CSV table of C-alpha atoms in Angstrom, one decimal:
chain,number,residue,atom,x,y,z
A,1,MET,CA,-38.0,27.7,-11.9
A,2,PRO,CA,-40.3,25.2,-13.6
A,3,ARG,CA,-41.5,26.0,-17.1
A,4,ILE,CA,-45.0,25.8,-18.4
A,5,GLY,CA,-45.6,22.9,-20.8
A,6,ILE,CA,-48.4,22.0,-23.2
A,7,PRO,CA,-50.5,20.1,-20.5
A,8,GLU,CA,-50.4,23.1,-18.2
A,9,LEU,CA,-51.4,25.5,-21.0
A,10,ILE,CA,-54.3,23.3,-21.9
A,11,VAL,CA,-55.5,23.3,-18.3
A,12,ILE,CA,-55.2,27.1,-18.1
A,13,LEU,CA,-57.2,27.5,-21.4
A,14,VAL,CA,-59.9,25.1,-20.1
A,15,ILE,CA,-60.2,27.0,-16.9
A,16,ALA,CA,-60.4,30.3,-18.8
A,17,LEU,CA,-63.1,28.9,-21.1
A,18,VAL,CA,-65.1,27.8,-18.0
A,19,VAL,CA,-64.7,31.1,-16.2
A,20,PHE,CA,-65.3,33.5,-19.1
A,21,GLY,CA,-67.3,31.4,-21.5
A,22,PRO,CA,-66.9,30.9,-25.2
A,23,GLY,CA,-68.5,34.3,-26.1
A,24,LYS,CA,-66.2,36.5,-24.0
A,25,LEU,CA,-63.0,34.6,-24.3
A,26,PRO,CA,-61.9,36.3,-27.6
A,27,THR,CA,-62.6,39.7,-26.0
A,28,VAL,CA,-60.6,38.9,-22.9
A,29,GLY,CA,-57.7,37.6,-25.0
A,30,LYS,CA,-57.7,40.8,-27.1
A,31,SER,CA,-57.8,43.0,-24.0
A,32,ILE,CA,-54.8,41.0,-22.5
A,33,GLY,CA,-52.9,41.4,-25.8
A,34,GLU,CA,-53.5,45.1,-25.9
A,35,ALA,CA,-52.4,45.5,-22.3
A,36,ILE,CA,-49.2,43.6,-23.0
A,37,ASN,CA,-48.5,45.8,-26.1
A,38,GLU,CA,-49.0,49.0,-24.1
A,39,PHE,CA,-46.7,47.7,-21.4
A,40,LYS,CA,-44.0,47.0,-24.0
A,41,LYS,CA,-44.4,50.4,-25.6
A,42,ALA,CA,-44.2,52.1,-22.2
A,43,SER,CA,-41.1,50.2,-21.2
A,44,THR,CA,-39.4,51.0,-24.5
A,45,GLU,CA,-40.3,54.7,-24.2
A,46,ILE,CA,-38.9,54.8,-20.6
A,47,THR,CA,-35.7,53.0,-21.8
A,48,LYS,CA,-35.3,55.4,-24.7
A,49,GLY,CA,-36.1,58.4,-22.6
A,50,SER,CA,-33.5,57.6,-20.0
A,51,THR,CA,-30.9,57.1,-22.7
A,52,THR,CA,-31.8,60.4,-24.3
A,53,GLU,CA,-31.7,62.1,-20.9
A,54,GLY,CA,-28.3,60.5,-20.2
A,55,ASN,CA,-27.0,61.7,-23.5
A,56,ALA,CA,-28.1,65.2,-22.8
A,57,THR,CA,-26.4,65.1,-19.4
A,58,VAL,CA,-23.2,63.9,-20.9
A,59,ALA,CA,-23.4,66.7,-23.6
A,60,LYS,CA,-23.8,69.3,-20.9
A,61,ALA,CA,-20.9,67.9,-18.9
A,62,GLU,CA,-18.7,68.0,-22.0
A,63,GLU,CA,-19.6,71.6,-22.6
A,64,LYS,CA,-18.7,72.5,-19.0
A,65,VAL,CA,-15.4,70.7,-19.3
A,66,GLU,CA,-14.6,72.5,-22.6
A,67,GLU,CA,-15.5,75.9,-21.1
A,68,LYS,CA,-13.1,75.2,-18.2
A,69,VAL,CA,-10.4,74.1,-20.6
A,70,GLU,CA,-10.8,77.3,-22.5
A,71,GLU,CA,-10.6,79.3,-19.3
A,72,LYS,CA,-7.4,77.6,-18.3
A,73,LYS,CA,-5.9,78.2,-21.8
A,74,ALA,CA,-6.8,81.9,-21.5
A,75,GLU,CA,-4.9,82.2,-18.2
């Protein structure tokens, strides 16, 4: 997969400047930055949430195993 170099970035910035104009370009950049931050936060929360749910599931399974072991010991 080809990487984006300095010349490509300059072309992209010039096109963005022509399309949005110098007045709106900072606003558009800020909006894109905020969107990227929100996406990162959401993906981090999903990852942490699935880990927490997985830990809870493991804890419940361990409790069930311990209960069955206690039942077997009682017999």
